[in-house]
Short mmCIF file of C-alpha atoms in Angstrom, two decimals:
data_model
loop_
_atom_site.label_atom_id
_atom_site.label_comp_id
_atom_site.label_asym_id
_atom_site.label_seq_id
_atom_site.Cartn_x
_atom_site.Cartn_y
_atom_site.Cartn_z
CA UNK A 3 -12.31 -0.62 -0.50
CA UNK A 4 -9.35 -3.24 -0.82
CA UNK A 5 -8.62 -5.61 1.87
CA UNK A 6 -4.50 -5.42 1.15
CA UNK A 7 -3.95 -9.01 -0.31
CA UNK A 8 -1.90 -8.27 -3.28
CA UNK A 9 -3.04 -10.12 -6.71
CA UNK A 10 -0.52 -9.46 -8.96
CA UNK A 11 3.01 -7.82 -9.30
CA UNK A 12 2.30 -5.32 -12.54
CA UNK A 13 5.12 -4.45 -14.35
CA UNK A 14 5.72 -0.59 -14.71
CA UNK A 15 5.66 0.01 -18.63
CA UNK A 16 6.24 3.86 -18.51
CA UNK A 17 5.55 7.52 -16.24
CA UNK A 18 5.18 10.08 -18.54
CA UNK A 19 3.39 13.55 -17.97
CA UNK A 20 1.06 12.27 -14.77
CA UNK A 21 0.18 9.12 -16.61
CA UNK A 22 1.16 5.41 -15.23
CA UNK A 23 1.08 2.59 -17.67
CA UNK A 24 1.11 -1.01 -15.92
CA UNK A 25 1.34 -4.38 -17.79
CA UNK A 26 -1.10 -6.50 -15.02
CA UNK A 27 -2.86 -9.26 -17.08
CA UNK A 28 -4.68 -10.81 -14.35
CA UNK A 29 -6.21 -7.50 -13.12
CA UNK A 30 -6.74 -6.01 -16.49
CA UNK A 31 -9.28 -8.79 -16.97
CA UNK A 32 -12.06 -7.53 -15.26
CA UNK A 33 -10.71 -3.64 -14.63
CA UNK A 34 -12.75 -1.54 -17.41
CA UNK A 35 -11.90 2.52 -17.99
CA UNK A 36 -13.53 4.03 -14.39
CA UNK A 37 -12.96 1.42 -12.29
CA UNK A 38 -10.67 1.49 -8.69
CA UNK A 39 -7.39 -0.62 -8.51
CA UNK A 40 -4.98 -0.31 -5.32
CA UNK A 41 -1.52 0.51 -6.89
CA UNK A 42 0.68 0.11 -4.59
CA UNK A 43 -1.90 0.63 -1.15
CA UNK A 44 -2.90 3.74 -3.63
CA UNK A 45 -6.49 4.05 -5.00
CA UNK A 46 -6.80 4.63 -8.68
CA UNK A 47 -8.82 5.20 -11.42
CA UNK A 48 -8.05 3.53 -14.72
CA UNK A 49 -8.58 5.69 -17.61
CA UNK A 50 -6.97 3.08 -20.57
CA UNK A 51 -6.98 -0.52 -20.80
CA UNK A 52 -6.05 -2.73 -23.10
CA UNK A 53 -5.83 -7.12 -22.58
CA UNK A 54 -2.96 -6.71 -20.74
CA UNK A 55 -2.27 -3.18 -19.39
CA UNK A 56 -4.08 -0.54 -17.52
CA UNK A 57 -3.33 3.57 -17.14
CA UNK A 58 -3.54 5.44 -14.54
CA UNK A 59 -3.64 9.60 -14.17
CA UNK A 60 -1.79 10.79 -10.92
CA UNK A 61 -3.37 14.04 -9.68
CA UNK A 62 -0.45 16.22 -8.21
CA UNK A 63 -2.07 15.07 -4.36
CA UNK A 64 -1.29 11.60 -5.54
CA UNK A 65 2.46 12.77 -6.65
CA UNK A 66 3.05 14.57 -3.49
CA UNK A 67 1.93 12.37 -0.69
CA UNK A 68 2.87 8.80 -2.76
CA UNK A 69 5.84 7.49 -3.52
CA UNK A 70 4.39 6.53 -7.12
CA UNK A 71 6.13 9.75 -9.04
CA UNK A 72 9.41 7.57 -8.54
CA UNK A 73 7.56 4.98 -10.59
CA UNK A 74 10.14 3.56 -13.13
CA UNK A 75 9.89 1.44 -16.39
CA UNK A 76 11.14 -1.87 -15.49
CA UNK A 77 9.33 -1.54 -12.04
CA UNK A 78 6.94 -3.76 -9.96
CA UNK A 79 3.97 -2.60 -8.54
CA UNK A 80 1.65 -4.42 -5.95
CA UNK A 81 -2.17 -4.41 -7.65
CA UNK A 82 -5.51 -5.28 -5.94
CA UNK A 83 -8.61 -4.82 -7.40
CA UNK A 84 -11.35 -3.79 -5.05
CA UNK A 85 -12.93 -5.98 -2.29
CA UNK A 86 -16.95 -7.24 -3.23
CA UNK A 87 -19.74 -7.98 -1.06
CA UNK A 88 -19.30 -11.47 -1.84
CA UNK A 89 -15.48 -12.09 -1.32
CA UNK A 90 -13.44 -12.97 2.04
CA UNK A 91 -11.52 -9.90 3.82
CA UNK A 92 -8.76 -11.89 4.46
CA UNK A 93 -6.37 -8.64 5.03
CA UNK A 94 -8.21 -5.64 6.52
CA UNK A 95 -10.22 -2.97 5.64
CA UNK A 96 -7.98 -0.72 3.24
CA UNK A 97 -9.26 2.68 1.47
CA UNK A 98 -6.17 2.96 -0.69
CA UNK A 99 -5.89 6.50 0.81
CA UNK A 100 -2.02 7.11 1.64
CA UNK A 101 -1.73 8.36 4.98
CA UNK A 102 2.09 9.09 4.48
CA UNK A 103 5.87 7.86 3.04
CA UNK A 104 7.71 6.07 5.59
CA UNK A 105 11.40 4.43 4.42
CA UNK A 106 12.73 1.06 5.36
CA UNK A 107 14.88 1.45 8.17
CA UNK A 108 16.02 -2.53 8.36
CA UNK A 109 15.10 -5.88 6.96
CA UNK A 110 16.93 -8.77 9.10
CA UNK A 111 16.07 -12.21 6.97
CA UNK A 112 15.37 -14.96 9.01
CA UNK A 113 16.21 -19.04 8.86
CA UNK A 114 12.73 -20.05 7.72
CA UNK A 115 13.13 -17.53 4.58
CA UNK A 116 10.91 -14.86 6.39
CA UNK A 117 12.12 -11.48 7.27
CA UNK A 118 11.51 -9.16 10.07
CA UNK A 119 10.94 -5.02 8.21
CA UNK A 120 11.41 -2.25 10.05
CA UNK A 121 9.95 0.95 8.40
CA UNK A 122 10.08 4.17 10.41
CA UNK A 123 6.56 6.24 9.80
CA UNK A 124 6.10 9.79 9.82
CA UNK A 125 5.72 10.84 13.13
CA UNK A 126 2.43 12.32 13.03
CA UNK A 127 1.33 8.62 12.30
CA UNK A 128 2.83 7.39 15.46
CA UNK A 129 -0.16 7.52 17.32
CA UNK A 130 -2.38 5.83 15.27
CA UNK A 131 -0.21 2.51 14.55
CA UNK A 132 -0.84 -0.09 17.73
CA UNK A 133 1.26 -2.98 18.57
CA UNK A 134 -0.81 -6.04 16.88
CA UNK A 135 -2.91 -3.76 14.92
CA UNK A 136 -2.78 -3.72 11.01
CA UNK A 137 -1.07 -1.35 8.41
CA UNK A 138 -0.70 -1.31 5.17
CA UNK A 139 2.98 -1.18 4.04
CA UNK A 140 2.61 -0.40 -0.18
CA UNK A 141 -0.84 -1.65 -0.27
CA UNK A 142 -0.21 -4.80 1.88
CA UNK A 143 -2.22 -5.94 4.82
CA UNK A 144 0.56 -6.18 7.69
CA UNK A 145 0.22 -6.63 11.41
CA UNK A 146 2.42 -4.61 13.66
CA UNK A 147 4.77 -7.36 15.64
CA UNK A 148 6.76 -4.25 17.33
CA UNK A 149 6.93 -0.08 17.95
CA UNK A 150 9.97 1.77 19.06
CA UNK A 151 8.93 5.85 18.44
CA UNK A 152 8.10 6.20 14.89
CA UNK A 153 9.33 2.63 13.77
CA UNK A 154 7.02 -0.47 13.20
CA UNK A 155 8.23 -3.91 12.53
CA UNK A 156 6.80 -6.18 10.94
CA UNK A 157 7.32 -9.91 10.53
CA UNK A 158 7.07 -10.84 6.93
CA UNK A 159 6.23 -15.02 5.72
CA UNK A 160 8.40 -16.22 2.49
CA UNK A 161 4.95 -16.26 0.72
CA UNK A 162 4.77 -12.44 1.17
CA UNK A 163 8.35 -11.68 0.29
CA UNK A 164 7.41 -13.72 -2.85
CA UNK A 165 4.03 -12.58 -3.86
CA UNK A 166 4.67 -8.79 -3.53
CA UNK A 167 7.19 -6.03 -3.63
CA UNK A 168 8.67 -6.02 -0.58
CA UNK A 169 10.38 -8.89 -1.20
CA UNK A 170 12.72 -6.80 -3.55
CA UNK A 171 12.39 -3.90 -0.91
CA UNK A 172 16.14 -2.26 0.34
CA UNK A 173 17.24 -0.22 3.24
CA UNK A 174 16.46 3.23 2.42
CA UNK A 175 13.29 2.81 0.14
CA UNK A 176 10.77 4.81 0.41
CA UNK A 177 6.57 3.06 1.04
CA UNK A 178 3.66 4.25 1.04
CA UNK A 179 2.21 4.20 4.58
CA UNK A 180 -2.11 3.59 5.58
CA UNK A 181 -2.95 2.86 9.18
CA UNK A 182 -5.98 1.01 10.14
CA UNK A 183 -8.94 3.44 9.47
CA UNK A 184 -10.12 2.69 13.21
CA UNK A 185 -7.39 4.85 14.43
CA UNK A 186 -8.25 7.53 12.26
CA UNK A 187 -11.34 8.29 13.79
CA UNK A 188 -10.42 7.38 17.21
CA UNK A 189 -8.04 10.31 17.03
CA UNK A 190 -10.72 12.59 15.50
CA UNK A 191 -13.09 11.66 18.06
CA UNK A 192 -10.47 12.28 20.37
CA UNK A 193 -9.58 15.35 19.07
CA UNK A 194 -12.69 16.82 19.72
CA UNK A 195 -13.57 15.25 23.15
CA UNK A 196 -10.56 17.75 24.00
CA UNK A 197 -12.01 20.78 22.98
#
């Protein structure tokens, strides 16, 4: 469980064959061979470590339904290591299971060096994504400011354009998509009140 406060930008060191080598010295610190890091708003296992890198296997689920097979050397990647008992949720509760890719549809920067995102979701995600509610856009805790049909916006602070990868984000790029695990099983319960 990950709360969607980004810790550190981890520079993508290589892709190859299903494996994902990160250069993250902050979260390599205390991230041994089994544990769970939030790669983008995409639960992991690490399977290598060293002082300052960690390596991931993607599974062909996680290649299909992430956008992390377009991972790059040279890449950033937003990293959060998992929430504990004894910590502040100072995002929301995120499982670092994808629920989709969505693309930026707009990014409008604003006076006060904020920004106002606009990513359209995949439409069988409309329903789940409320006006004030939170999502996680690549692993980061957002609340929804606005919905028009399958897009969101979002209203993003400088200190979140800074801290993670969406302030290098461009019209067109694909993110990994979570909603709020609430609406998950509201629908579910829904869908079987109807039957």
């Amino acid at each position: 469980m990950f709360t969607g406060i980004v810790e550190e930008l981890g520079a993508v060191r290589a892709l190859d064959d299903g494996r994902l080598v990160v250069a993250c010295p902050l979260v390599a610190t205390d991230s041994p061979v089994g544990a769970s890091v939030a790669v983008n708003g995409t639960c992991l296992t690490v399977v290598e470590r060293t002082d300052e890198t960690l390596a991931f296997d993607l599974s062909g689920e996680t290649l299909e339904r992430t956008t992390l097979g377009s991972a790059r050397a040279g890449g950033t990647v937003n990293l959060e290591r998992p929430v504990t008992l004894a910590a502040r949720l100072g995002g929301h509760l995120v499982q670092g299971h994808v629920d989709g890719v969505g693309r930026i549809a707009a990014i409008r920067r604003e006076a006060d060096g904020g920004a106002i995102l606009t990513v359209r979701i995949p439409g069988e995600l409309e329903l789940l994504v409320v006006q004030k509610g939170s999502v996680a856009i690549d692993g980061v805790s957002l609340t929804v400011a606005a919905l028009d049909g399958p897009e969101i916006q979002i209203a993003l602070i400088p200190h979140t354009l800074a801290a993670t990868t969406l302030g290098v984000a461009a019209v067109g790029d694909p993110v990994n998509v979570e909603v709020d695990m609430i609406g998950r099983y509201v629908a579910r319960l829904m869908e079987g009140s109807e039957r």
